[in-house]
Amino acid sequence: MTPVVPPARTEGPTPLFGAYGIVKRFGDVTANDGIDLEIRAGEIHALLGENGAGKSTLMKILYGLLEPTEGVVTHRGDIVRLANPEAARALGIGMVFQHFSLCENLTVAENIALVMPRALRGRTLKARIAAVGGTYGLHLDPDRPVWSLSAGERQRIEIIRCLLQDPHLVILDEPTSVLTPGEADLLFGVLERLRDEGRALLYISHRLDEVRRLCARATILRGGRVVGTCDPRAETARSLAAMMVGAQVGEVKPPTGQAAGPARLVLSGLTLPAPGLHGTALDRVSLSVRGGEIVGIAGIAGNGQAELFDALSGETLASEPEMVRFDGVMSGRLGITARRRGGAGFVPEDRNGHGAAPTLSLSDNAILSRHATAGLSRFGFLRRAVAKSLARAVIDAFDVRGAGSDPTAGTLSGGNLQKYLMGREILAEPGILVVNQPTWGVDALAAAHIRQALLDLAERGTAVLVMSQDLDELFAIAGRIAVLHDGTLSPAVPAAGTTRETLGLLMGGSEPARIPPPASVLADTPWGPTHAH
Amino acid sequence: MSLDILQMVLVTIVAAATPLMIAALGEVVVERAGVLNLGVEGMMVLGAATGFAVAVETGSTLVGAAAGAGAGLALSALFGLLTVVLSANQVASGLAMTILGLGLSGLVGASYVGLKRAPAPHLDLPGLTDLPGIGRLVFGQDGFVYFAFALAAGGWWFLWRTRTGLILRAIGDDHTATHALGLQVRTVRFRAVLFGGACAGLAGAYLSLSYTPFWAPAMTAGRGWIALALVVFASWRPLRVLAGALLFGGATVLQLNAQAAGIGLPGQLLSALPYLATILALVLLSLGRRQGGSLAPASLGRVFTPHR
């Protein structure tokens, strides 16, 4: 083992924070393998990498949540030990978590008080929250419980909690992944202001356009190692992506022509009550998807995507059969298996637990969704050989890595499991395919593969409905886009005839989403420029 | 005259409610921290046996009460070791604690069955305790009763007004998020479990030192389970636990009197009345609640394993 000393630096002044020779092993897995990173005051430093590249591990080490197996962290040139987040906070390191570290049933002020020094309590704390909120334009009601807030508001809590400690370094983990474009713009303004105040920011993302807009330096990780540093403004999104994955990322072929097929998936006035405390009620959702086209549903998570998906797949039954029609068949009261027999396929958002049973093998998982449609049972007995060959076919056709010996689904990486689940449905050649968040948490290569597979499927005449939070994804593959907000679906408009800004406003709940869907279910008419602000 | 009868009834009600209050208030703190302790009954009965045995040997009610709390604490330390430190299943561990507590209490109390001793001394303030109508109710209780009310007020103040209480509630709501913030999930939970165990033990000691001042095997007669139910129906709020326990005590006294008066209903049905009344009242109480958010601590019963 080499002795750990901060290596001689070749350029610039002493960095504010440095991490040198960081190695972190979990059992046999090496998540970080000798990473060096220097962060200077007054810069927004991007940390780029695919899923599993080691970004999260490095970030947790810098916030004191994990201790490195080897290597040191320095603060203004001195070696420091970050034994826990308290130690990190004492050094002026703050963190804005991707999956917010907020307690849903506590109020905004209570969540902030959790990590504040003892002196800052009650009225003083509320005054400070209001003061910081006023300075940076982050307004919050300190007495609201967190469960009643949107993702953007929740992020504000995290940011204010961070800023109240007057941090020198703010770590942001995928901060825009749950925001509307408008909210993201607001965030960028705050970040630029923090940079101008002389703070350092470590910005973790795989949205390359954002990184190119905000960051002057980027460190790129791949497989737990640093593979390069660059000035992202001098690179293109393509070249950055190539560095991240170590290969050229093919761009998907855009949709070729207008879909001319008949309407295969039709929703008319689908209305459902909220399924529980945190659920969203669906309010007169109407939509039609023709064979051969991909229709995208944009929207921020928690606005009814899960409820709509369940109503489409048959996990929740509609009150009237005619509310959901598959190829003309009234399916609203049909169960999941009946819908699949009718030629529909479904890929839910949550891979582990909803799309696949993590502790079952891939072939068993093939049985779970295809038992009725792929001849996997005879006289009530399973035909495991057929299931295995079906799993094999999916693995080969969709380039699922790490699936050599029919492992359990939980051992696959997110991207590979998602490819497997997409393949499982697509190989059935469904007439209708409904996918919720097809590339959520999936690396760029796998995402491109999945998007291409969806386009190819639509080309063969399938009606494809994609729900996604990622507007770039929808613009890349969808012919028409509708927005789901608070259980209400806006009319689907041609992707070519709308803009990110328009959709962003709708995602945030601006007026047009409130217009009740027209009586005709085939509402493809754009609603004109009246709402353009 | 009738005022004195009313006072007598109220005194009996408070006496019946006190063990439930103490045990349930302890359990509120445990469950607010996210741990479900189904061993309350076992800790209570062990506290009753130990408390009585020690009080007989030392001749001191105070030492006996402390020993009862200590016995509950010791059993809850085992429970905490299993569930908080070793991440064992909380339901199974809790049930095991109940069975273990019942067995141990039989062992501890074996040679004390049938012994009698004077009940815990009651407060006696000249002039005040003799006040007609309210004197005995307000100024003539024993120490356990005053402690139970102080515990309710203190529990409310701790959970809603202190920083430690806030951290405890936050950990019960989301242990992953609070761990990510660097809060000591396991330490807080373990301490909460110890507190709950001590309260359960003390509640048991009240039964054998004051309520019926002798030891009989399994004398808690399911009060630990009632305390657990009270916590749920009181939606994890100390002051509602207080109200629920008093209501339960009231229904108990009422049905005893009804049985004595012989109103023609089967005795078994009347015996079930307190349970039905408590459930009904507390369900009604929790019905008119907010629409979102969850009533229960969101991490309740979920095992936490940090990975480092």
XYZ file of N, CA and C in Angstrom, chain A residues 9 42 57 92 152 279 405 510:
24
model
N 1.092 19.602 -6.170
C 0.167 20.160 -7.145
C 0.934 20.951 -8.176
N -15.259 29.312 -5.375
C -15.778 30.103 -6.484
C -15.900 29.360 -7.789
N -20.653 7.252 -4.250
C -19.742 6.820 -3.194
C -18.787 7.956 -2.831
N -17.805 23.067 6.970
C -18.457 23.891 5.962
C -18.855 23.131 4.717
N -39.993 20.501 -6.076
C -39.212 21.727 -6.124
C -39.144 22.404 -4.762
N -51.680 9.397 -2.610
C -52.002 9.148 -4.007
C -52.609 10.356 -4.695
N -25.857 -16.788 -16.295
C -26.359 -18.070 -15.807
C -27.719 -17.916 -15.129
N -49.612 25.397 -14.746
C -50.184 26.635 -15.256
C -51.501 26.347 -15.956
